PDB file of C-alpha atoms and ligand atoms in Angstrom:
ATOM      1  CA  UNK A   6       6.741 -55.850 -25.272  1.00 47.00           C
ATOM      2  CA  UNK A   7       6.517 -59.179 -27.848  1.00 50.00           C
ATOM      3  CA  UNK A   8       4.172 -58.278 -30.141  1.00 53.00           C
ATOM      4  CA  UNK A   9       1.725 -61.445 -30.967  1.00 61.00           C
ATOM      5  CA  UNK A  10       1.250 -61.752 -34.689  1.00 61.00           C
ATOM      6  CA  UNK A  11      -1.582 -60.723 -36.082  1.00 61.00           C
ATOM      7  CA  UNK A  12      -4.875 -62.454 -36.064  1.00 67.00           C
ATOM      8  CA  UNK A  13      -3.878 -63.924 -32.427  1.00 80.00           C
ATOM      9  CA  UNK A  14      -5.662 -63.465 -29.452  1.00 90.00           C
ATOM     10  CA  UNK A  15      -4.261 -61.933 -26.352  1.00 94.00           C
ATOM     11  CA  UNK A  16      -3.026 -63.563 -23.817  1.00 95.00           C
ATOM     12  CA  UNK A  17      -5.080 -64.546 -20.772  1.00 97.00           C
ATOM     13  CA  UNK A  18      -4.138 -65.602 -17.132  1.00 98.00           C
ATOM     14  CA  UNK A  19      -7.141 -67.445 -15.423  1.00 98.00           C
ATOM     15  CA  UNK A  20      -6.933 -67.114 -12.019  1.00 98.00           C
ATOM     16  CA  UNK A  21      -9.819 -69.151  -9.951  1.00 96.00           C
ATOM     17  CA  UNK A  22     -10.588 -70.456  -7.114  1.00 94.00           C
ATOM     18  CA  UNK A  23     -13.411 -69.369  -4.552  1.00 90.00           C
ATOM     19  CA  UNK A  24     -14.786 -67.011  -2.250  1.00 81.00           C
ATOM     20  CA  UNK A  25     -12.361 -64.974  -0.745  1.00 81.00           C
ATOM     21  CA  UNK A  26      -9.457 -67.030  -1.145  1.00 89.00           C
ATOM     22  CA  UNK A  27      -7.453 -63.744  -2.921  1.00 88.00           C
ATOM     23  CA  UNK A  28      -7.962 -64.293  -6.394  1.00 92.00           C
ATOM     24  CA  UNK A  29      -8.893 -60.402  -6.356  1.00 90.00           C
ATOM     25  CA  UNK A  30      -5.432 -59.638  -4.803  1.00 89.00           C
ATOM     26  CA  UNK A  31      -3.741 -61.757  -6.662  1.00 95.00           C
ATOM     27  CA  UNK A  32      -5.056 -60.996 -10.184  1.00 96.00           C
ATOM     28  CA  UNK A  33      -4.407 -57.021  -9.822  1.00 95.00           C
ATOM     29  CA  UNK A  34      -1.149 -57.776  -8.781  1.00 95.00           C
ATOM     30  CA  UNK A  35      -0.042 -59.163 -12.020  1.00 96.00           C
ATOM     31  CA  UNK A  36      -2.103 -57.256 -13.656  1.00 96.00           C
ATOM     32  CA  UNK A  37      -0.097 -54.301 -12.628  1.00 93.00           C
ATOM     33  CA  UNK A  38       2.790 -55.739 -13.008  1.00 93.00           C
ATOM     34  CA  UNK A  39       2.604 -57.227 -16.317  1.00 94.00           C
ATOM     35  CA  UNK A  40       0.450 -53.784 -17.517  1.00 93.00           C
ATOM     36  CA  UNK A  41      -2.592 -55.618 -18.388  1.00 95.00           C
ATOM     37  CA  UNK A  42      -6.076 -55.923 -18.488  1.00 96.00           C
ATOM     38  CA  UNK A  43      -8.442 -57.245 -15.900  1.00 97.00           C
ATOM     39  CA  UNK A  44     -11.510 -58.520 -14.719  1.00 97.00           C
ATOM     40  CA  UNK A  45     -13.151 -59.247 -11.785  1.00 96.00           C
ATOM     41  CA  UNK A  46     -15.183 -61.960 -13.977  1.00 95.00           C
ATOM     42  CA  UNK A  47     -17.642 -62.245 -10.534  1.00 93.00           C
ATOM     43  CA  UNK A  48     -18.538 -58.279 -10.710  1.00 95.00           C
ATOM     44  CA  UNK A  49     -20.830 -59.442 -13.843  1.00 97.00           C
ATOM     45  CA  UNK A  50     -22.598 -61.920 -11.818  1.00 96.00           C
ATOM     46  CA  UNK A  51     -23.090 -58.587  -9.110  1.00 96.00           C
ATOM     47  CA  UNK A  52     -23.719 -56.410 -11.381  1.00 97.00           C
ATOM     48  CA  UNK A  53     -26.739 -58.645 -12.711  1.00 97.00           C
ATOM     49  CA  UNK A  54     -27.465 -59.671  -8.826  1.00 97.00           C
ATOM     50  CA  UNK A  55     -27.940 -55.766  -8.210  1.00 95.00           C
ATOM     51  CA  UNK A  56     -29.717 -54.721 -10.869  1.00 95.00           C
ATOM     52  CA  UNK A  57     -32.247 -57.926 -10.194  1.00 97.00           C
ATOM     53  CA  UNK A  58     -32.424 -56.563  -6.147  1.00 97.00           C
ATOM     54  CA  UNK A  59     -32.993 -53.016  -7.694  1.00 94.00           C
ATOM     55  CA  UNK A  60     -35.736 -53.461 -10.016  1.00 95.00           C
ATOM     56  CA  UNK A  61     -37.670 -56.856  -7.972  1.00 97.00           C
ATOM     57  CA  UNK A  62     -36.364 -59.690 -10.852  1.00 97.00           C
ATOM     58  CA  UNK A  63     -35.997 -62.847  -8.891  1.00 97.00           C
ATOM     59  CA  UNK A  64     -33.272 -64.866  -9.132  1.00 97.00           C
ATOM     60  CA  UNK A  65     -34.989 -67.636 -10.390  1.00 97.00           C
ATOM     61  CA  UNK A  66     -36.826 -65.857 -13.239  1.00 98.00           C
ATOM     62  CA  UNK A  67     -34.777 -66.632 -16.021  1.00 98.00           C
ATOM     63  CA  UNK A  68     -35.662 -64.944 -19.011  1.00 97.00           C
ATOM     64  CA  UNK A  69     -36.074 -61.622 -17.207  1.00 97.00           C
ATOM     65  CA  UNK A  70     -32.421 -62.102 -16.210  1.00 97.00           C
ATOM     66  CA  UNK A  71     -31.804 -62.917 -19.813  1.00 97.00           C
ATOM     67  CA  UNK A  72     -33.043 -59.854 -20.663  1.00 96.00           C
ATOM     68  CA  UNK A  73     -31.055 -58.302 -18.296  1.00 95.00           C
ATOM     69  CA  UNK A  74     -27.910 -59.634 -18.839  1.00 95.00           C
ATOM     70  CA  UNK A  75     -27.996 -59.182 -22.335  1.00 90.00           C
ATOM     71  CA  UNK A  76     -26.148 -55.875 -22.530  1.00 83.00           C
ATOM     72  CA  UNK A  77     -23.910 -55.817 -19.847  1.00 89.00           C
ATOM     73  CA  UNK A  78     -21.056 -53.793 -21.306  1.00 88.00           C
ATOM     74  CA  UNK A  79     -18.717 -53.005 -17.991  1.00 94.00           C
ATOM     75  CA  UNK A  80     -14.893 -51.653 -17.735  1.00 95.00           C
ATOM     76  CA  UNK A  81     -12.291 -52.010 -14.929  1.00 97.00           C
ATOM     77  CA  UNK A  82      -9.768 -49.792 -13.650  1.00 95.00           C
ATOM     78  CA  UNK A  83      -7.109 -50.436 -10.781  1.00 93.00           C
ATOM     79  CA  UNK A  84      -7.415 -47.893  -8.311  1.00 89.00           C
ATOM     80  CA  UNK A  85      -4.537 -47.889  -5.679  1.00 87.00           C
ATOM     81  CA  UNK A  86      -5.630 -50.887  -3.934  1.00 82.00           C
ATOM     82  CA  UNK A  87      -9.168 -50.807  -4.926  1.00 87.00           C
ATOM     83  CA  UNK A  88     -10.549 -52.530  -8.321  1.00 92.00           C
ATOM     84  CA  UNK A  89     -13.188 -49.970 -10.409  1.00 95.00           C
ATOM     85  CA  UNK A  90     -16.133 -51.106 -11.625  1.00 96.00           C
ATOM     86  CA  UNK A  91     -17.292 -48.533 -13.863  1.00 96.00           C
ATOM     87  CA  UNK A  92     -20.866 -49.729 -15.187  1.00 94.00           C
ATOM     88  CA  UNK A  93     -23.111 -47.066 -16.880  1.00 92.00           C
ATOM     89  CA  UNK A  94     -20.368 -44.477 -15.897  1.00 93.00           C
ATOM     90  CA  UNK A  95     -20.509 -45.335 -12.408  1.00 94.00           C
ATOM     91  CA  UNK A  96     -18.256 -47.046  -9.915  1.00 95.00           C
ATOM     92  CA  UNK A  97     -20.284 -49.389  -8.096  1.00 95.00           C
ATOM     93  CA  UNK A  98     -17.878 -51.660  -6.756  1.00 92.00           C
ATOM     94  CA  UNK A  99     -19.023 -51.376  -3.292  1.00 90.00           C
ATOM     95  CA  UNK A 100     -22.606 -51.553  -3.678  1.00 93.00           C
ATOM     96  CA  UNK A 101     -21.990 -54.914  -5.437  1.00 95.00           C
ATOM     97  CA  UNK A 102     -19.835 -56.366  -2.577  1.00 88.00           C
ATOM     98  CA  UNK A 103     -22.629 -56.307  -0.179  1.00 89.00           C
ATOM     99  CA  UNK A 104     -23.200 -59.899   0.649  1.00 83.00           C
ATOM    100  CA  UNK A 105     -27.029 -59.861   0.037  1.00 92.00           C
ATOM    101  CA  UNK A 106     -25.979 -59.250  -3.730  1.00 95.00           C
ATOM    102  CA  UNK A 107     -23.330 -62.195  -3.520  1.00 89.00           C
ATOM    103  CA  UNK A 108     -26.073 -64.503  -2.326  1.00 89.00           C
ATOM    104  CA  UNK A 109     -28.354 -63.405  -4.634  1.00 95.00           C
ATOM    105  CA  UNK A 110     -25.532 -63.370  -8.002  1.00 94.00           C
ATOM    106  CA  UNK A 111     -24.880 -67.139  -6.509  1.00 87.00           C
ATOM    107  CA  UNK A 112     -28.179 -67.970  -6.655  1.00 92.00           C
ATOM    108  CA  UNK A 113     -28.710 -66.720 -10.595  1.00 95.00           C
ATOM    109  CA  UNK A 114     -25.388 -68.250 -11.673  1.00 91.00           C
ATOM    110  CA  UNK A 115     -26.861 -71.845 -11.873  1.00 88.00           C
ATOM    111  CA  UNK A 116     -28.804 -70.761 -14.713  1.00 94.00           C
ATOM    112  CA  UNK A 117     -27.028 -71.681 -18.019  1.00 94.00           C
ATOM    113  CA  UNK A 118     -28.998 -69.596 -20.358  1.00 96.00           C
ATOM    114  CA  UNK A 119     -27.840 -66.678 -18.013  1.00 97.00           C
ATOM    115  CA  UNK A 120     -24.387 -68.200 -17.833  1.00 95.00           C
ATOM    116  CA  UNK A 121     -24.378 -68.191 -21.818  1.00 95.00           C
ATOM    117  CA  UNK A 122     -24.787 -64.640 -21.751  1.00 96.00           C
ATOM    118  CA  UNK A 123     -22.942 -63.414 -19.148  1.00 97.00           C
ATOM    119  CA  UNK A 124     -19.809 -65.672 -20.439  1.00 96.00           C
ATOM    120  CA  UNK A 125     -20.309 -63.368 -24.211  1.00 95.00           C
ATOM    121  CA  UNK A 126     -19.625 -60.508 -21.850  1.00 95.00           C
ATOM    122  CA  UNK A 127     -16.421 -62.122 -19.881  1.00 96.00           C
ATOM    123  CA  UNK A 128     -15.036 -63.013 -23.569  1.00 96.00           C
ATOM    124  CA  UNK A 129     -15.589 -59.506 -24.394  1.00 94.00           C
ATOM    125  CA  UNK A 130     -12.730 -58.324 -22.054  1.00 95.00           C
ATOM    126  CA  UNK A 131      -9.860 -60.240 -24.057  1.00 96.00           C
ATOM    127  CA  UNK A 132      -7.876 -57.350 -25.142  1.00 94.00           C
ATOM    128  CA  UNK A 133      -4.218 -56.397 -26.087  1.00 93.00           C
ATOM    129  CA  UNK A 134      -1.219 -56.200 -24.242  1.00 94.00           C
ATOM    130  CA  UNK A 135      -3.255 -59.176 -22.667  1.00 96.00           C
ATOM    131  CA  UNK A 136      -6.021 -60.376 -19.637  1.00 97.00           C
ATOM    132  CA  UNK A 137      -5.908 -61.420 -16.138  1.00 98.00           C
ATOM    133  CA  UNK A 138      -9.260 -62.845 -15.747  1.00 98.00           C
ATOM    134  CA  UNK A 139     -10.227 -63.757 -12.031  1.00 97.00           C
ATOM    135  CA  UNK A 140     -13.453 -66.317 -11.457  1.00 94.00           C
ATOM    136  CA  UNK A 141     -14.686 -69.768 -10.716  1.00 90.00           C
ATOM    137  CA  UNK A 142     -14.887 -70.879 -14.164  1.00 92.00           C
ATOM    138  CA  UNK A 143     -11.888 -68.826 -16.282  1.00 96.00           C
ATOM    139  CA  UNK A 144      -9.585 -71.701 -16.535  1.00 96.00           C
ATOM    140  CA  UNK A 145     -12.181 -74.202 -17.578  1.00 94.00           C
ATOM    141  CA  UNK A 146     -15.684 -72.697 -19.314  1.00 94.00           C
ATOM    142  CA  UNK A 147     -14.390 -69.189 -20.577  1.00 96.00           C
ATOM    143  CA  UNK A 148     -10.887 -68.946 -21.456  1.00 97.00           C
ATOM    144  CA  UNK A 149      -9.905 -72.929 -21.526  1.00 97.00           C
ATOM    145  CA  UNK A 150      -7.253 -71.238 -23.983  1.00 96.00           C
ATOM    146  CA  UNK A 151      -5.818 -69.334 -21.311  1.00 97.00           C
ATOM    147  CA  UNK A 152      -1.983 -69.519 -21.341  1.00 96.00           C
ATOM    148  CA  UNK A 153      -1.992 -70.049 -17.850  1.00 97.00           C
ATOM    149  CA  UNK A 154      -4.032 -71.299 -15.195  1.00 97.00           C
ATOM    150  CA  UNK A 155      -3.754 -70.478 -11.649  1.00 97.00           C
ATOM    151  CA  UNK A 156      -6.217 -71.848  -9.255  1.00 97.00           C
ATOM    152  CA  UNK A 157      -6.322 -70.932  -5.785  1.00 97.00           C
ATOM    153  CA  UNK A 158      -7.496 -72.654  -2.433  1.00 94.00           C
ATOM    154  CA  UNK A 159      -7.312 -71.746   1.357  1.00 94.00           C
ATOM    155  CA  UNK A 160      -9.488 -73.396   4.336  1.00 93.00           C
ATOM    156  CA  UNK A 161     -13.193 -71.299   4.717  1.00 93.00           C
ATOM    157  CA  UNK A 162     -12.128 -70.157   8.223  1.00 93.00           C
ATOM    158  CA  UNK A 163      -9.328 -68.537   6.653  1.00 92.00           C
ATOM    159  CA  UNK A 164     -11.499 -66.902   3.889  1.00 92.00           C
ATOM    160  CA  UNK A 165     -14.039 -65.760   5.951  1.00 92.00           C
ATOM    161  CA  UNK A 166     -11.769 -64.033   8.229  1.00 90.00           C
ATOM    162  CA  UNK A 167     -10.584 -62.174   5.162  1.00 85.00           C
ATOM    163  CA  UNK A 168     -13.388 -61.114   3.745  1.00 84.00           C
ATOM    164  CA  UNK A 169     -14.583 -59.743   7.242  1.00 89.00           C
ATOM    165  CA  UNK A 170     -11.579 -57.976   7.165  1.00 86.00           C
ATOM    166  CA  UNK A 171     -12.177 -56.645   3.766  1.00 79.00           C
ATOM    167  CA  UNK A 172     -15.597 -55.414   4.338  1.00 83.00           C
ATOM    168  CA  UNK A 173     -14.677 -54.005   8.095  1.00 87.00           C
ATOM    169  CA  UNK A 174     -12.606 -51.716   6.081  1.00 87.00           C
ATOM    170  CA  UNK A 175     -14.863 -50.562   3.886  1.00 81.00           C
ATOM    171  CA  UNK A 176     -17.416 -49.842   6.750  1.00 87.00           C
ATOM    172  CA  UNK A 177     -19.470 -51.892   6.754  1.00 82.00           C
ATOM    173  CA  UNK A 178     -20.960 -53.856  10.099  1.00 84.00           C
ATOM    174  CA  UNK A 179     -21.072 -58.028   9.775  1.00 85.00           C
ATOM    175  CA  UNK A 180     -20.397 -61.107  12.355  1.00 91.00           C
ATOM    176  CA  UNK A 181     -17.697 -63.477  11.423  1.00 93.00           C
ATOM    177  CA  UNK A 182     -20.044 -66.558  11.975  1.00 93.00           C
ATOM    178  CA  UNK A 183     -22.751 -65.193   9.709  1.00 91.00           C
ATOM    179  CA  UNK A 184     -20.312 -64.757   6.836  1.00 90.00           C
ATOM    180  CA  UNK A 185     -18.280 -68.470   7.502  1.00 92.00           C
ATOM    181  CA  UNK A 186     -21.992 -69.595   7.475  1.00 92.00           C
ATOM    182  CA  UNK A 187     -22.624 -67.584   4.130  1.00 87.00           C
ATOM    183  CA  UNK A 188     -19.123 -68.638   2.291  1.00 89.00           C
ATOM    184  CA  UNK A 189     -19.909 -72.129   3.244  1.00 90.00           C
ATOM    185  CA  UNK A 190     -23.521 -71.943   1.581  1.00 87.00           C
ATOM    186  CA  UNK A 191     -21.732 -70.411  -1.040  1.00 81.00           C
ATOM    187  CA  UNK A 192     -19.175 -72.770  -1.593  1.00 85.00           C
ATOM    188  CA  UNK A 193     -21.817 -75.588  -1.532  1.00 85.00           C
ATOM    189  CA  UNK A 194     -23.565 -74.083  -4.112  1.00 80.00           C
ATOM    190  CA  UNK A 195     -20.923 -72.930  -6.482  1.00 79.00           C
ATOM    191  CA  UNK A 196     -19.078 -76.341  -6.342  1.00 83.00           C
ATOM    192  CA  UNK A 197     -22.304 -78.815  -6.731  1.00 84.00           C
ATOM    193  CA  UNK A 198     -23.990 -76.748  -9.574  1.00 77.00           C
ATOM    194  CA  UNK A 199     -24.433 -78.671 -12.713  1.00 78.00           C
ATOM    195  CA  UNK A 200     -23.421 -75.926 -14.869  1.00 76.00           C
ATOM    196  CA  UNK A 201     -19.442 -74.663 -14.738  1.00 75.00           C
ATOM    197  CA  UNK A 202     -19.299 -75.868 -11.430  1.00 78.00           C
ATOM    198  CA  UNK A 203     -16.134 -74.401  -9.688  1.00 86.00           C
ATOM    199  CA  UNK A 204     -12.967 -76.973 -10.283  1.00 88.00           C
ATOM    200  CA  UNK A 205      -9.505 -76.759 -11.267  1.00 93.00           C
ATOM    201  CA  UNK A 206      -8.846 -77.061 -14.705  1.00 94.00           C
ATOM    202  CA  UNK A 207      -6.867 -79.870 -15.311  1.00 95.00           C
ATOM    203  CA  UNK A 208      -4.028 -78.117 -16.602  1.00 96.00           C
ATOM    204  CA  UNK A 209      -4.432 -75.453 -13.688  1.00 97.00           C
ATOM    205  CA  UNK A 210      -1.586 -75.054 -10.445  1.00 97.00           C
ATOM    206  CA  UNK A 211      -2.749 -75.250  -7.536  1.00 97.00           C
ATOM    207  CA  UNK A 212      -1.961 -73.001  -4.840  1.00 96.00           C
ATOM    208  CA  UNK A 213      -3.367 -73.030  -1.264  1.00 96.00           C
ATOM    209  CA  UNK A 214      -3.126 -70.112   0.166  1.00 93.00           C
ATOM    210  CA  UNK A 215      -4.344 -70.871   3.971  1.00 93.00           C
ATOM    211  CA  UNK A 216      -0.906 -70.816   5.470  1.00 89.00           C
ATOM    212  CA  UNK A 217       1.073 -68.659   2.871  1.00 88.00           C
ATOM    213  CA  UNK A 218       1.762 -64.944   3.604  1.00 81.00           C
ATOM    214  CA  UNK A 219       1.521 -62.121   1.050  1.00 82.00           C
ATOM    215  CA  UNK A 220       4.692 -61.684  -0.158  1.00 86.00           C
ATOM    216  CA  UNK A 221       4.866 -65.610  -0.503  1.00 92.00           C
ATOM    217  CA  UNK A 222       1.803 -66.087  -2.676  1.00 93.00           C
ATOM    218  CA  UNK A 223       3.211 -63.021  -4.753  1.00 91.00           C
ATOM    219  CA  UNK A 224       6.565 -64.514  -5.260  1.00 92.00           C
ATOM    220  CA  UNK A 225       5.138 -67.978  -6.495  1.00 95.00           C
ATOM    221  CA  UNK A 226       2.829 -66.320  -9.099  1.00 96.00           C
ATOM    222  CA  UNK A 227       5.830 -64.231 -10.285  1.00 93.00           C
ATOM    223  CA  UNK A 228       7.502 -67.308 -10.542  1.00 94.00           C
ATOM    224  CA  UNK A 229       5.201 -68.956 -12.824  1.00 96.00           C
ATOM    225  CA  UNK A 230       4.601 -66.386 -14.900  1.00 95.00           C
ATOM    226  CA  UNK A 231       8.516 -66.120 -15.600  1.00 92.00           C
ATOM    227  CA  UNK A 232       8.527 -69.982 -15.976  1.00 90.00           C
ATOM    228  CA  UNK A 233       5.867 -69.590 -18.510  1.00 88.00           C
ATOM    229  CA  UNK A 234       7.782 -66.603 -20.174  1.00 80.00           C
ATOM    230  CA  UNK A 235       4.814 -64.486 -20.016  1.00 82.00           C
ATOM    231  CA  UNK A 236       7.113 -61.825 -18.264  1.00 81.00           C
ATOM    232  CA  UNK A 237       8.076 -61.371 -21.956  1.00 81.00           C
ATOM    233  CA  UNK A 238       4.402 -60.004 -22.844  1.00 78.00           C
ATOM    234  CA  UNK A 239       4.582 -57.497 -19.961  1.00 80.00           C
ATOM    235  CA  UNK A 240       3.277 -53.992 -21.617  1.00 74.00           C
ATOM    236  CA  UNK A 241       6.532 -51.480 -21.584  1.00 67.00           C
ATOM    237  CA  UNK A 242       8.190 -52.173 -18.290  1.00 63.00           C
ATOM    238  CA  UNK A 243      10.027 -55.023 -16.774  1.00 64.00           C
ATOM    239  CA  UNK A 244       7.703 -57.086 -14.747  1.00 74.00           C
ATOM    240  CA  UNK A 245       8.338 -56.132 -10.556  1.00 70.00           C
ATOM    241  CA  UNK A 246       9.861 -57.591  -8.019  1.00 66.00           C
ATOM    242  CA  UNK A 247       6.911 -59.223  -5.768  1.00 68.00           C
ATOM    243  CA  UNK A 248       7.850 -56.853  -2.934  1.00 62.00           C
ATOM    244  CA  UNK A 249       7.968 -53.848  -5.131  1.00 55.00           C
ATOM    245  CA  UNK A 250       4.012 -54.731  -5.633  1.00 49.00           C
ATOM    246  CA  UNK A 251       1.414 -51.771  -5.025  1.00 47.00           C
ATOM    247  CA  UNK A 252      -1.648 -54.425  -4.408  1.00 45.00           C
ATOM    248  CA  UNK A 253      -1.736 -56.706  -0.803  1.00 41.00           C
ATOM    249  CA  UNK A 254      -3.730 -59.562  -1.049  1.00 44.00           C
ATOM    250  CA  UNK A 255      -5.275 -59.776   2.444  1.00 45.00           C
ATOM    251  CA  UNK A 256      -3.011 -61.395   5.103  1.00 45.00           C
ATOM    252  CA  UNK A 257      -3.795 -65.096   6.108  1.00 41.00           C
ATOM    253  CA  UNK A 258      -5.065 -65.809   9.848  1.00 40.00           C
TER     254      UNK A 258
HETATM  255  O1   DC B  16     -16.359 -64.004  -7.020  1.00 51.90           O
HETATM  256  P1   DC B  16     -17.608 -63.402  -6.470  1.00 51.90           P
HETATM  257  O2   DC B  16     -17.855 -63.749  -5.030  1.00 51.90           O
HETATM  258  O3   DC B  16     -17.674 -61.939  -6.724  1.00 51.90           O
HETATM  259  O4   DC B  16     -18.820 -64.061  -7.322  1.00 51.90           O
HETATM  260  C1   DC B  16     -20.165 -63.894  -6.983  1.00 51.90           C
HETATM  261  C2   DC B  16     -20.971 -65.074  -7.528  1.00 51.90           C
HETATM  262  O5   DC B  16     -20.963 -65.068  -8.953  1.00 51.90           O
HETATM  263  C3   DC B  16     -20.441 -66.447  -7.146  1.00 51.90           C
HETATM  264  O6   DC B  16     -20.971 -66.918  -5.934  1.00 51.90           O
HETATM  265  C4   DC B  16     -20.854 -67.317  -8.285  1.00 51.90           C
HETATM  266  C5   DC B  16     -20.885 -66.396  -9.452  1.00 51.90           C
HETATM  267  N1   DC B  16     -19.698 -66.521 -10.312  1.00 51.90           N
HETATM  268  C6   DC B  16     -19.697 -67.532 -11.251  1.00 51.90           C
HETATM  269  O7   DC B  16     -20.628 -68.332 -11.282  1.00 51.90           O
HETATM  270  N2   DC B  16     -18.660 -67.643 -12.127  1.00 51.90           N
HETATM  271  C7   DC B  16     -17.628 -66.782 -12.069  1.00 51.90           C
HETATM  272  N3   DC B  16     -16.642 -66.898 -12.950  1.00 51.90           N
HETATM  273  C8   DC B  16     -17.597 -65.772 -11.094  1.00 51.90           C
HETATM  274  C9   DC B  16     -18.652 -65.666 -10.225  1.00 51.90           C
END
């Protein structure tokens, strides 16, 4: 591993983009392969969504949020093919994925005094060997630092048809048409908000995913990470081969 001298911060890869497009996928792919950290910088968001659902804080009652969001301490862990989100020494990762809490995490994202807060937390994850930090805003509000910026798009028929996938797998029951309909509201929302609205960074590459298979989105992120060198910071092990990957982003339709 090249070791950063001291007083640097760690590296960071920002990988955005939005709703179901595969930044997930994508961003525990190189984490594993590189040996890093990550974060699933939208699990914050949940995690404030659910607690909001749980205890009857609406989402437009910002200083309760606030409140809430003040101390949200949370770790990740790659699982297999599954992310951990380990918050108060729980996994909750699926409880946060139901769409209700998306909606609802959407809704309280416009709020910049929540935003402020919720971005200490996100900041809070830079750690050695170095982060992969997946969002909406990573690349241009949190990390604009970030030693590389990856930014991913794919058309909203093909991302909803993912994420139905996703959540068929994970059991639970929803109609293709209700979740286009909910990714498009989404989308809406998260791209016209006046605070950190989602957009490329201008130093960001652009990759649209809509037509590209797996192994080909895998490959071109390995390749720009070795363009960029940051194969060099990998933690103890030579970076892998995109086929020799243990993650799968969802397959394109
Ligand atoms: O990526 P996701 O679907 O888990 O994110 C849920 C919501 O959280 C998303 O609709 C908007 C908000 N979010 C955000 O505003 N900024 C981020 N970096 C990540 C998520």
């Amino acid at each position: 591993m090249t070791v950063r001298p001291a007083g640097q911060k760690a590296p960071v890869i920002a990988v955005d983009g939005p709703s179901g497009v595969g930044k997930g996928d994508v961003s525990q792919f190189l984490a594993s392969s590189l040996g890093w950290c990550i974060m699933d910088s939208g699990a914050l968001y949940r995690i404030l969504a659910y607690k909001a659902l749980e205890i009857g804080v609406r989402t437009d009652d910002v200083s309760r949020l606030c409140e809430l969001a003040a101390d949200l301490e949370v770790s990740f862990a790659i699982d297999g093919d599954a992310l951990q989100v380990i918050y108060e020494g729980a996994d909750i990762g699926d409880a946060i994925r139901r769409e209700n809490v998306g909606v609802a995490a959407s809704q309280l994202a416009v709020w910049p005094e929540v935003r402020r807060r919720v971005v200490r937390a996100q900041r809070r994850q830079r750690r050695s060997p170095g982060l992969v930090a997946d969002g909406r805003d990573m690349g241009t509000e949190v990390f604009p630092d970030a030693d590389l910026k990856l930014f991913l798009e794919a058309s909203v028929e093909a991302r909803a048809n993912r994420r139905f996938q996703q959540l068929k797998a994970l059991g639970f029951s929803v109609s293709l048409g209700s979740l286009l309909q909910s990714i498009s509201r989404r989308d809406e929302q998260d791209r016209t908000r006046k605070h950190s609205p989602l957009i490329a960074a201008q130093d960001a590459i652009v990759i649209n995913t809509t037509r590209m298979g797996r192994e080909a989105v895998r490959s071109r992120v390995l390749e720009i990470v070795r363009d960029k060198a940051l194969d060099r910071l990998a933690q103890n092990k030579p970076v892998a081969r995109a086929s020799q990957a243990t993650h799968a982003l969802p397959s394109p339709h």
